[in-house]
XYZ file of N, CA and C in Angstrom:
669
model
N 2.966 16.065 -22.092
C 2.311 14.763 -22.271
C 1.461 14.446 -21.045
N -0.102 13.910 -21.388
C -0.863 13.570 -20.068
C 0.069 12.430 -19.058
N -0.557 12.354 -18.105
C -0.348 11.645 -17.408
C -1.579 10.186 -17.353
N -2.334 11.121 -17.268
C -3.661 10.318 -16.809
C -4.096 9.440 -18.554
N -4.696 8.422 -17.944
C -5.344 7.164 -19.050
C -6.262 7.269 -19.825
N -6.240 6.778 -20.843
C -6.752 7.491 -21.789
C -8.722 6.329 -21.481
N -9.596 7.070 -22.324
C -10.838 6.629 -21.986
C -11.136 5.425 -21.739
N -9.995 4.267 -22.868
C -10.657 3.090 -22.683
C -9.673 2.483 -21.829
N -9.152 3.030 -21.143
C -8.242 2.367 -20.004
C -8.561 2.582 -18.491
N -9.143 1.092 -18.194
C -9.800 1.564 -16.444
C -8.413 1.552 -15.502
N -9.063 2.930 -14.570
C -8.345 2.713 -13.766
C -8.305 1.736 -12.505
N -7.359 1.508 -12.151
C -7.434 0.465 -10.943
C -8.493 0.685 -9.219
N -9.046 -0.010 -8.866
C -9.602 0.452 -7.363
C -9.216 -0.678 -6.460
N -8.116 -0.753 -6.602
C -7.344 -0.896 -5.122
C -7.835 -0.650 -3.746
N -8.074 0.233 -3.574
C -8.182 1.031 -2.693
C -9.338 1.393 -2.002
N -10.072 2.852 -3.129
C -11.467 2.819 -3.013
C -11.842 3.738 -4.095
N -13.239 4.592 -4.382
C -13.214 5.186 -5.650
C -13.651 6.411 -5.394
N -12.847 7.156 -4.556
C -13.328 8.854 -4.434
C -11.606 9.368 -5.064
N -11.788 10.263 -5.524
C -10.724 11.300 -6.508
C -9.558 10.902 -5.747
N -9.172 11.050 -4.605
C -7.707 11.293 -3.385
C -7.642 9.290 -3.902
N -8.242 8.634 -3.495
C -8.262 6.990 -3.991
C -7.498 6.767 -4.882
N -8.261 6.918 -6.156
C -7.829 6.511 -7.333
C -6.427 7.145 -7.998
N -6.343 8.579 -7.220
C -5.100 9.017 -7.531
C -3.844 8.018 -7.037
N -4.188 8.445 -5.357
C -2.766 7.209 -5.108
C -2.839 5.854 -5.113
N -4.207 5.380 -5.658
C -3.503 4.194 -6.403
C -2.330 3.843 -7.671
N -3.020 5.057 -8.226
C -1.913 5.435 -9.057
C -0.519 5.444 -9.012
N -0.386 6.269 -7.927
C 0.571 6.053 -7.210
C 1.510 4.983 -7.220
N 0.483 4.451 -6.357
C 0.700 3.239 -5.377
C 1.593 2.056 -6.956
N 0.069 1.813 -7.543
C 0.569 0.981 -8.764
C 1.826 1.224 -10.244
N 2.440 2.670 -9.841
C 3.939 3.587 -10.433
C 2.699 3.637 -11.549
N 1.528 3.566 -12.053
C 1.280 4.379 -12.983
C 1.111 5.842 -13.487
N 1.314 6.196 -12.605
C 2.575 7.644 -12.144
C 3.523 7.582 -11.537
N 4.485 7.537 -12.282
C 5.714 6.874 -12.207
C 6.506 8.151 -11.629
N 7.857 8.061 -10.689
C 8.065 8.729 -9.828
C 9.156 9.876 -11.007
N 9.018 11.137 -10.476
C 9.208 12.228 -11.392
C 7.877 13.258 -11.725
N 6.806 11.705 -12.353
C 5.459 12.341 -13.010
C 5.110 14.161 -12.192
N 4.892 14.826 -13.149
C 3.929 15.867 -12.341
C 2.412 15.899 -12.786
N 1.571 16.150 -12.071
C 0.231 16.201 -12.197
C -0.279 17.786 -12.330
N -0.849 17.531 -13.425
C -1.546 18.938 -13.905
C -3.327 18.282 -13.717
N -3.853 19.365 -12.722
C -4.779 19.735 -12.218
C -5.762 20.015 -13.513
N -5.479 20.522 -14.478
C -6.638 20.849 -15.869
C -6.680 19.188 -16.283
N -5.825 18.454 -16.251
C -5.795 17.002 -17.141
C -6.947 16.269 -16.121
N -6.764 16.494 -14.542
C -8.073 15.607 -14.216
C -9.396 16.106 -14.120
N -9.270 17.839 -14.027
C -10.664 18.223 -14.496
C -11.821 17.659 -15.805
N -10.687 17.577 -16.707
C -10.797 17.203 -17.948
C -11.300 15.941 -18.147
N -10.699 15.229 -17.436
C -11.023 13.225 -17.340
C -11.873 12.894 -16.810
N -12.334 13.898 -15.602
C -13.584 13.324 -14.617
C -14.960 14.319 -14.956
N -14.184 15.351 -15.709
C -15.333 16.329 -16.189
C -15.733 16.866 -14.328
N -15.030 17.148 -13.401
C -15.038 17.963 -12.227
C -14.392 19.459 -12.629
N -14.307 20.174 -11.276
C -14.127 21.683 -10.927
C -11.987 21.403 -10.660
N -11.717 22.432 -10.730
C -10.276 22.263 -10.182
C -10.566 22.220 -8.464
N -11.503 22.612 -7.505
C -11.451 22.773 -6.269
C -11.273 21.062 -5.478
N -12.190 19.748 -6.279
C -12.109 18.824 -5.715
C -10.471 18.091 -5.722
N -10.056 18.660 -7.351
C -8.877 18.311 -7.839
C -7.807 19.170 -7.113
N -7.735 20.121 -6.484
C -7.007 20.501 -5.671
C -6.680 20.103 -4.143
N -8.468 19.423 -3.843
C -8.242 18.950 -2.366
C -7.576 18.131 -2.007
N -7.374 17.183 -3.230
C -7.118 15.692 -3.442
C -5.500 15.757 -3.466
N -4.867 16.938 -4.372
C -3.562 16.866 -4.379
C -2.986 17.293 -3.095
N -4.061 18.073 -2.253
C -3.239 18.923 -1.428
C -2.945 17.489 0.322
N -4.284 16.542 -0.087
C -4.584 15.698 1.094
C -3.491 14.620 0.810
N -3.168 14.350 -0.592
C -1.877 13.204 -0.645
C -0.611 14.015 -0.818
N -0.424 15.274 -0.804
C 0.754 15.799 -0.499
C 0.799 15.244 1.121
N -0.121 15.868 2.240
C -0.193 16.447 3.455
C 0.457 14.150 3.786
N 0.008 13.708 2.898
C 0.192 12.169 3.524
C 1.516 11.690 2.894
N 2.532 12.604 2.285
C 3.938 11.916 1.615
C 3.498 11.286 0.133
N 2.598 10.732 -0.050
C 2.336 10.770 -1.598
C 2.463 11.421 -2.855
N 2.377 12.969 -2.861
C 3.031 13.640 -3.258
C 3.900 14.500 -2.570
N 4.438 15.710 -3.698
C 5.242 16.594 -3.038
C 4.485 17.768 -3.741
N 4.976 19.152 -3.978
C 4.720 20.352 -4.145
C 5.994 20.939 -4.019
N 6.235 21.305 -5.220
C 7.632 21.856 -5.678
C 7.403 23.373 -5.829
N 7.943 24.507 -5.174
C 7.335 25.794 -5.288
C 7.625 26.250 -6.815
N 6.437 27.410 -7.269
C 6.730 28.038 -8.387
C 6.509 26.266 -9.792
N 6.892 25.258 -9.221
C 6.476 24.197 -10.229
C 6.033 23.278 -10.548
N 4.873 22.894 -9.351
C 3.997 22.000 -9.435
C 3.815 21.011 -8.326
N 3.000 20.232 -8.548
C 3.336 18.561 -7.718
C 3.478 17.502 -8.787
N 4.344 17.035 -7.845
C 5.255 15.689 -8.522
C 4.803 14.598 -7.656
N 5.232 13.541 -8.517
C 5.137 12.151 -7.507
C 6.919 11.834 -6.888
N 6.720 11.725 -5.964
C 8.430 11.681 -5.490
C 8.966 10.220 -5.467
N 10.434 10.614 -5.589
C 10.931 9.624 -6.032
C 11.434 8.688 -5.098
N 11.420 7.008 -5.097
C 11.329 6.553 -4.384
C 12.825 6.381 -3.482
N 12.396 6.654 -2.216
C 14.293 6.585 -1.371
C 14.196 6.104 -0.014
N 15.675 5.340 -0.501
C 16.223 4.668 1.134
C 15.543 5.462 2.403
N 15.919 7.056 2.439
C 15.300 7.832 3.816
C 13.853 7.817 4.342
N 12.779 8.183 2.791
C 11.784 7.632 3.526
C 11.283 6.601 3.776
N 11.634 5.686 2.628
C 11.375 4.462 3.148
C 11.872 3.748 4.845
N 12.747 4.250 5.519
C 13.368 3.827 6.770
C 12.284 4.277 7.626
N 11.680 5.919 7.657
C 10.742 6.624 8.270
C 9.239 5.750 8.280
N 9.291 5.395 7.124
C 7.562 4.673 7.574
C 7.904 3.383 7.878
N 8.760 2.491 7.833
C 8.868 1.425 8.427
C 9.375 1.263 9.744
N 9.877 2.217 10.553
C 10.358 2.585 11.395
C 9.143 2.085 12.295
N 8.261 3.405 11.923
C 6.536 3.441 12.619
C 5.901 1.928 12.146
N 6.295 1.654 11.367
C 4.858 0.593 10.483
C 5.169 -0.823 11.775
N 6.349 -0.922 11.928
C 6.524 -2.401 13.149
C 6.427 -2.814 13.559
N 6.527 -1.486 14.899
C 5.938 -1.796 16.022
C 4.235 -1.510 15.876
N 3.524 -0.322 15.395
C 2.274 -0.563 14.728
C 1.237 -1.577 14.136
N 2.014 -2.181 13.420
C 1.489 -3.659 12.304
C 1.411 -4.356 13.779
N 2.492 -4.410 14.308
C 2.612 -5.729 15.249
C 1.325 -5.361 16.542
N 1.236 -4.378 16.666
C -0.090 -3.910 17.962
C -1.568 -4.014 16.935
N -1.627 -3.921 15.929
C -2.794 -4.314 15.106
C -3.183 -6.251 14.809
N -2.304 -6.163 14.713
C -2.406 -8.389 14.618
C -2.531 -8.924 15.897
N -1.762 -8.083 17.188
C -2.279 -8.608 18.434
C -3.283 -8.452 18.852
N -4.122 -7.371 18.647
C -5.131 -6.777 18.552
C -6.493 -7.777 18.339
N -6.147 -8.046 16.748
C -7.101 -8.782 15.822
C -6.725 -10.693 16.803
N -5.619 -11.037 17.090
C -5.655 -11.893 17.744
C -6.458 -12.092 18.873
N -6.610 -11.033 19.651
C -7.745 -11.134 21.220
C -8.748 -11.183 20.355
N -9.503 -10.214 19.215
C -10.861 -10.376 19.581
C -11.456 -10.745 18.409
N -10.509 -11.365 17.532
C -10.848 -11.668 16.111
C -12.064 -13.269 15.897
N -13.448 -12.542 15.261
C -14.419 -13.685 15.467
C -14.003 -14.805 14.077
N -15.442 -15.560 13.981
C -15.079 -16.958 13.183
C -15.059 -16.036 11.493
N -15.589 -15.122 11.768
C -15.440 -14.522 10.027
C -14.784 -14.028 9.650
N -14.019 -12.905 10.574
C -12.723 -12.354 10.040
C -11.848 -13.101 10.205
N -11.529 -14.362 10.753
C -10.534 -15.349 10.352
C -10.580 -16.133 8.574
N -11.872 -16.048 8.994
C -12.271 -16.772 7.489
C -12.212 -15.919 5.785
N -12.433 -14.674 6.746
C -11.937 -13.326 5.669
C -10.496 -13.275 5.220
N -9.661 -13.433 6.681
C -8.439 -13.638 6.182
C -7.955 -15.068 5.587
N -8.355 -15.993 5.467
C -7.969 -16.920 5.619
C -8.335 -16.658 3.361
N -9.513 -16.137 3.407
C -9.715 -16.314 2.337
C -9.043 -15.452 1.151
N -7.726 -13.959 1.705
C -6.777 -13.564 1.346
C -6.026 -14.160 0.698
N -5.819 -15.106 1.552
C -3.892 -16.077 1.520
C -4.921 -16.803 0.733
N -6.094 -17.297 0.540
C -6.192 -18.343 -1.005
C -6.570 -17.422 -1.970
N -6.554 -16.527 -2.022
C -6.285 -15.721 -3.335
C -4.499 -15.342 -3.642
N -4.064 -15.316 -2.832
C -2.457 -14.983 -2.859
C -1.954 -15.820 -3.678
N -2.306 -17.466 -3.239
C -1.696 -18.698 -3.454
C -2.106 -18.979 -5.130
N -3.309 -18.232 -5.251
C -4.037 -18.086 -6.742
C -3.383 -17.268 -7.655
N -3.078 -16.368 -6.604
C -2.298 -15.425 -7.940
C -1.321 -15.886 -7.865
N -0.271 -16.418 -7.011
C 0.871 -17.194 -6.883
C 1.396 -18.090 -8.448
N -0.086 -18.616 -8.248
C -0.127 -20.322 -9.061
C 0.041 -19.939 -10.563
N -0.650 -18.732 -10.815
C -0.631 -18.330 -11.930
C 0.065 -17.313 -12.582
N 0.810 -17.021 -11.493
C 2.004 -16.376 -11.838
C 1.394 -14.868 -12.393
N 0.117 -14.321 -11.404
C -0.114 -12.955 -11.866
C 0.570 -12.259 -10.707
N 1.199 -11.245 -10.814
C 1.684 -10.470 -9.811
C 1.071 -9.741 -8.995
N 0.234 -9.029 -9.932
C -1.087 -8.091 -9.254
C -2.155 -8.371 -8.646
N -2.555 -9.647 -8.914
C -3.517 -10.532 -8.143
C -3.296 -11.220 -6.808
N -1.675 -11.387 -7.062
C -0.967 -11.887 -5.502
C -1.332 -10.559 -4.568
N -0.561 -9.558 -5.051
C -0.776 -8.026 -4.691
C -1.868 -7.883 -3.746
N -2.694 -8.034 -4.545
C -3.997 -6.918 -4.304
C -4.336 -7.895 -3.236
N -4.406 -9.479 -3.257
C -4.703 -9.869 -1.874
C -4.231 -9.727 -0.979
N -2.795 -9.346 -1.250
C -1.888 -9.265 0.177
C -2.326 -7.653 0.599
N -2.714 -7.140 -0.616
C -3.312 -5.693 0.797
C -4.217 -5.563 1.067
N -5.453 -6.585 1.040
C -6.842 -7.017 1.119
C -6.489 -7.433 2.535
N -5.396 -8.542 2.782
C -5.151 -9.191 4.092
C -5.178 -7.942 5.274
N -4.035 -7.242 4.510
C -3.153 -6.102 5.536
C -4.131 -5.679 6.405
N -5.427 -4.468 4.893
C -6.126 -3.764 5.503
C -7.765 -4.653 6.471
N -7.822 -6.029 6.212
C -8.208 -6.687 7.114
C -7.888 -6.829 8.409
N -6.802 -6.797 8.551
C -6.345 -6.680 9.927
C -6.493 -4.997 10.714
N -5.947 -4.158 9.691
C -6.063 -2.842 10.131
C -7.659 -2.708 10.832
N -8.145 -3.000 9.990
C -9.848 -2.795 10.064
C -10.788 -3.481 10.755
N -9.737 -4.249 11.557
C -10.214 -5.194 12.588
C -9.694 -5.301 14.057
N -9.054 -4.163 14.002
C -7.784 -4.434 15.007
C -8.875 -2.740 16.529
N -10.155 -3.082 16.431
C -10.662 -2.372 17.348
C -10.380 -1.210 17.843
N -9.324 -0.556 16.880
C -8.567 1.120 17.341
C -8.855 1.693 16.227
N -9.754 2.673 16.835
C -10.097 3.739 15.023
C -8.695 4.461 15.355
N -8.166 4.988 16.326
C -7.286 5.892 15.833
C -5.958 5.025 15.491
N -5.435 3.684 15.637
C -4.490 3.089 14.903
C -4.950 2.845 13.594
N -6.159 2.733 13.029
C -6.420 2.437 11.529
C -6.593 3.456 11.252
N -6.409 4.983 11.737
C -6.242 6.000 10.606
C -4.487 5.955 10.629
N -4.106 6.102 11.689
C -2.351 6.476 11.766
C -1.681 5.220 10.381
N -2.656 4.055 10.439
C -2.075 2.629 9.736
C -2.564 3.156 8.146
N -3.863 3.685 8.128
C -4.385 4.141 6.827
C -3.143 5.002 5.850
N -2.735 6.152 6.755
C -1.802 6.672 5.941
C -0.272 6.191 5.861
N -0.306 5.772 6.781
C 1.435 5.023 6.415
C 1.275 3.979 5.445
N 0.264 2.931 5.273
C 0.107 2.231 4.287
C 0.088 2.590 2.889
N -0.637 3.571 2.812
C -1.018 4.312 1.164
C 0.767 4.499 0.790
N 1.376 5.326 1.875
C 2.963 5.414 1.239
C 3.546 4.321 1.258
N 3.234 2.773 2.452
C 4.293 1.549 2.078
C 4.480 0.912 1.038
N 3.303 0.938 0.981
C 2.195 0.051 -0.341
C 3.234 0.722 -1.891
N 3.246 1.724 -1.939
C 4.115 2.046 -3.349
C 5.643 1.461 -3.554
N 6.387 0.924 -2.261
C 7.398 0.407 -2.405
C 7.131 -0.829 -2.392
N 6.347 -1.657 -1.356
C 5.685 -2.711 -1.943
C 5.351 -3.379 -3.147
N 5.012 -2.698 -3.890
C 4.527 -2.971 -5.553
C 5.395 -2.640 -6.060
N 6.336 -2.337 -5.754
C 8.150 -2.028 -6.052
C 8.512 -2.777 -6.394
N 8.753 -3.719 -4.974
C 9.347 -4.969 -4.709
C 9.090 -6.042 -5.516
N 7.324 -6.570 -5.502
C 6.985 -7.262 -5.711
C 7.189 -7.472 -7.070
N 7.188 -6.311 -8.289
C 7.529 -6.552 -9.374
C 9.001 -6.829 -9.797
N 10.129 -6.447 -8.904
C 11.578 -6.365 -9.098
C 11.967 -8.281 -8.956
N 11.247 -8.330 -7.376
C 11.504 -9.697 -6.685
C 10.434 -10.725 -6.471
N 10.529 -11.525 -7.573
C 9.500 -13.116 -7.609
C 9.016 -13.622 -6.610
N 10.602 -13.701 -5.407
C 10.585 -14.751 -4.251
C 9.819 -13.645 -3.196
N 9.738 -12.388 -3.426
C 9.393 -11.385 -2.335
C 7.841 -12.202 -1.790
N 6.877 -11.964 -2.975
C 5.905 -12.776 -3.234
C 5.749 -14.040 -2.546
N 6.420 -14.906 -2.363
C 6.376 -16.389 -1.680
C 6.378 -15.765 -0.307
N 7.705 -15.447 0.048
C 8.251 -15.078 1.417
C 7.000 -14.118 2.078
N 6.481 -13.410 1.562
C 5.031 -12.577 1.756
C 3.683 -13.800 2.396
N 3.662 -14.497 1.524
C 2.568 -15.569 1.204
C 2.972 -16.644 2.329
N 3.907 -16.825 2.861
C 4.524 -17.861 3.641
C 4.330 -17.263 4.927
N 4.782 -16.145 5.116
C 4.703 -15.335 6.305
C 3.122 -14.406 6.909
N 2.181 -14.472 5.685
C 1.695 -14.279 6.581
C 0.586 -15.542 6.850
N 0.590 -16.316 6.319
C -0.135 -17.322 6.568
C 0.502 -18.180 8.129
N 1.509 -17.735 8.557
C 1.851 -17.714 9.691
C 1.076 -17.027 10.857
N 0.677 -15.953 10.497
C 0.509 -14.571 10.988
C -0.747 -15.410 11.449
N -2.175 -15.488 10.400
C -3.076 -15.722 10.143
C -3.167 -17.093 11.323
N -2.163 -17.798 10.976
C -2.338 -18.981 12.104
C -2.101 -18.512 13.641
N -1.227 -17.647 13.708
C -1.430 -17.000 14.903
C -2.847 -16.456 15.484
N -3.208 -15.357 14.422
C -4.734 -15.312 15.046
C -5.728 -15.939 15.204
N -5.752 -17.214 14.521
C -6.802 -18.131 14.437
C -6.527 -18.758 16.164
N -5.323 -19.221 16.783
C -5.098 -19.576 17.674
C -5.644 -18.876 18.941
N -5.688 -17.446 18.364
C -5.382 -15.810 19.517
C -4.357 -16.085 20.415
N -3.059 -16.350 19.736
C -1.629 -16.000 19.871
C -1.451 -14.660 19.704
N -1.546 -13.504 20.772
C -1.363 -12.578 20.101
C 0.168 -11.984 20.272
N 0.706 -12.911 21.176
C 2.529 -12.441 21.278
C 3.025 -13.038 19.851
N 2.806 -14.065 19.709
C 3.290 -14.680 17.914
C 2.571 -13.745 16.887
N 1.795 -13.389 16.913
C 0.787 -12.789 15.792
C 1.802 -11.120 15.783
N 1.741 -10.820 16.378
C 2.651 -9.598 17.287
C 3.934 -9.794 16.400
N 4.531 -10.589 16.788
C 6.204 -10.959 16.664
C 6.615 -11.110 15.266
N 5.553 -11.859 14.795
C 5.798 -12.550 12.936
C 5.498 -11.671 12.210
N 4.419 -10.571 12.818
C 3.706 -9.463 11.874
C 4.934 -8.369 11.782
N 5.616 -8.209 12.912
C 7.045 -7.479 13.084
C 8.155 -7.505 12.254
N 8.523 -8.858 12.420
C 9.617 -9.771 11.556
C 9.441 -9.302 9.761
N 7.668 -9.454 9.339
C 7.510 -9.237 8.138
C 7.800 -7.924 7.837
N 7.182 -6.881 8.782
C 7.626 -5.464 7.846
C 9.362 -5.597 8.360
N 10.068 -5.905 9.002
C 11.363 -5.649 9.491
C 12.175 -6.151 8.137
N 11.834 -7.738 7.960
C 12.075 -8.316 6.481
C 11.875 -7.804 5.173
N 10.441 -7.170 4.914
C 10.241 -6.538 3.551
C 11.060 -5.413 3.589
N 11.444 -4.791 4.847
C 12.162 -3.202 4.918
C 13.658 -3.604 4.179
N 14.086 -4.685 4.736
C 15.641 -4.973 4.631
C 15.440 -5.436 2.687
N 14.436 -5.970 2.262
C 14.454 -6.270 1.224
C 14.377 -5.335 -0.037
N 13.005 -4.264 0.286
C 12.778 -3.299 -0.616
C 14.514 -2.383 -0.382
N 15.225 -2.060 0.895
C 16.206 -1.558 1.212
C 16.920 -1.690 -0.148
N 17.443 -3.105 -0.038
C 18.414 -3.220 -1.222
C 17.996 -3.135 -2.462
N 17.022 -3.388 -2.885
C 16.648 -3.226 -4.352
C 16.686 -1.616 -4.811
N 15.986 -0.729 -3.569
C 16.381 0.756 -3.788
C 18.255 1.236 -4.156
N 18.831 0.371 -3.188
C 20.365 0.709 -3.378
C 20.619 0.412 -4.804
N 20.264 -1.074 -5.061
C 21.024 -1.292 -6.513
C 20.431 -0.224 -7.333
């Protein structure tokens, strides 16, 4: 059975729209749901490409924990667990928290206003009780900050740990209602920190949040 969507079903761009993208959004959004294996002829087939681009793509979100490569039987999407999840949040902490301090020193009147204009889409999708719309702003916020935080080499190290947080994330968010608020509450904290250029608070709260979502997605994996 395919994996991949059938013609009149768009895929999501989360993310961005080159082949390695749209895959782990996929991902990201369990519409390859963990188990899935991906056969390489099914996206030749869908995008009307070569197997070589479709190979680069599997081999670059293996090399990032997104997938796996099972010898002799394919790549799979792996299944989601307590261990790695501990491993990228481990890194993501203290990281997140040197990116918001970051964006706190040198953050101008627009990327406040960029972020600022996140958290009123959050509160939108909030209101209306879409999940995915809360979502997608809260990683609109994230990678605002990443992408602002004046270190190309922390927004690549942040680039790939995100693509793997982000799938337990959208975990959460669909399991747990309140995850969503507590998200929306916290970082509009965050946000007030940088508007201030607090960057020890901006630092500290941005910490607290992945430390909090870790302990949260934690248990929902156990049950």
């Amino acid at each position: 059975m395919g994996v991949l969507p059938k013609d009149n079903e768009a895929l999501p761009r989360l993310i961005g729209e080159s082949l390695i993208d749209i895959i782990a959004e996929s991902i990201i959004c369990l519409e390859f749901e963990p188990g899935t294996q991906l056969i390489e002829e099914e996206f030749c087939n869908r995008f009307n490409i070569s197997r070589a681009p479709v190979r680069e793509a599997l081999h670059v979100l293996c090399s990032e924990g997104l997938l796996e490569r099972k010898p002799r039987r394919g790549v799979f999407v792996p299944f989601l667990s307590i261990e790695r999840l501990d491993e990228i949040c481990a890194c993501r902490v203290p990281l997140e928290g040197l990116a918001a301090a970051s964006v706190a020193r040198t953050a101008t009147s627009a990327i406040i206003a960029q972020l600022e204009a996140c958290l009123n889409d959050m509160k939108r999708g909030i209101r209306r009780g879409n999940t995915e719309d809360a979502f997608v702003a809260n990683v609109r916020l994230t990678t605002s900050i990443h992408m602002n935080c004046q270190n190309s080499t922390l927004q690549k190290i942040l680039t790939t740990l995100d693509r793997q947080a982000l799938r337990y994330r959208f975990f959460c968010y669909n399991k747990r209602s309140d995850f969503i608020k507590k998200s929306l509450n916290s970082n509009a904290l965050i946000v007030q920190a940088i508007r201030e250029k607090n960057e020890t608070d901006a630092s500290m709260l941005t910490q607290e949040l992945v430390q909090d979502s870790w302990k949260m997605i934690r248990n929902i994996i156990k049950d």
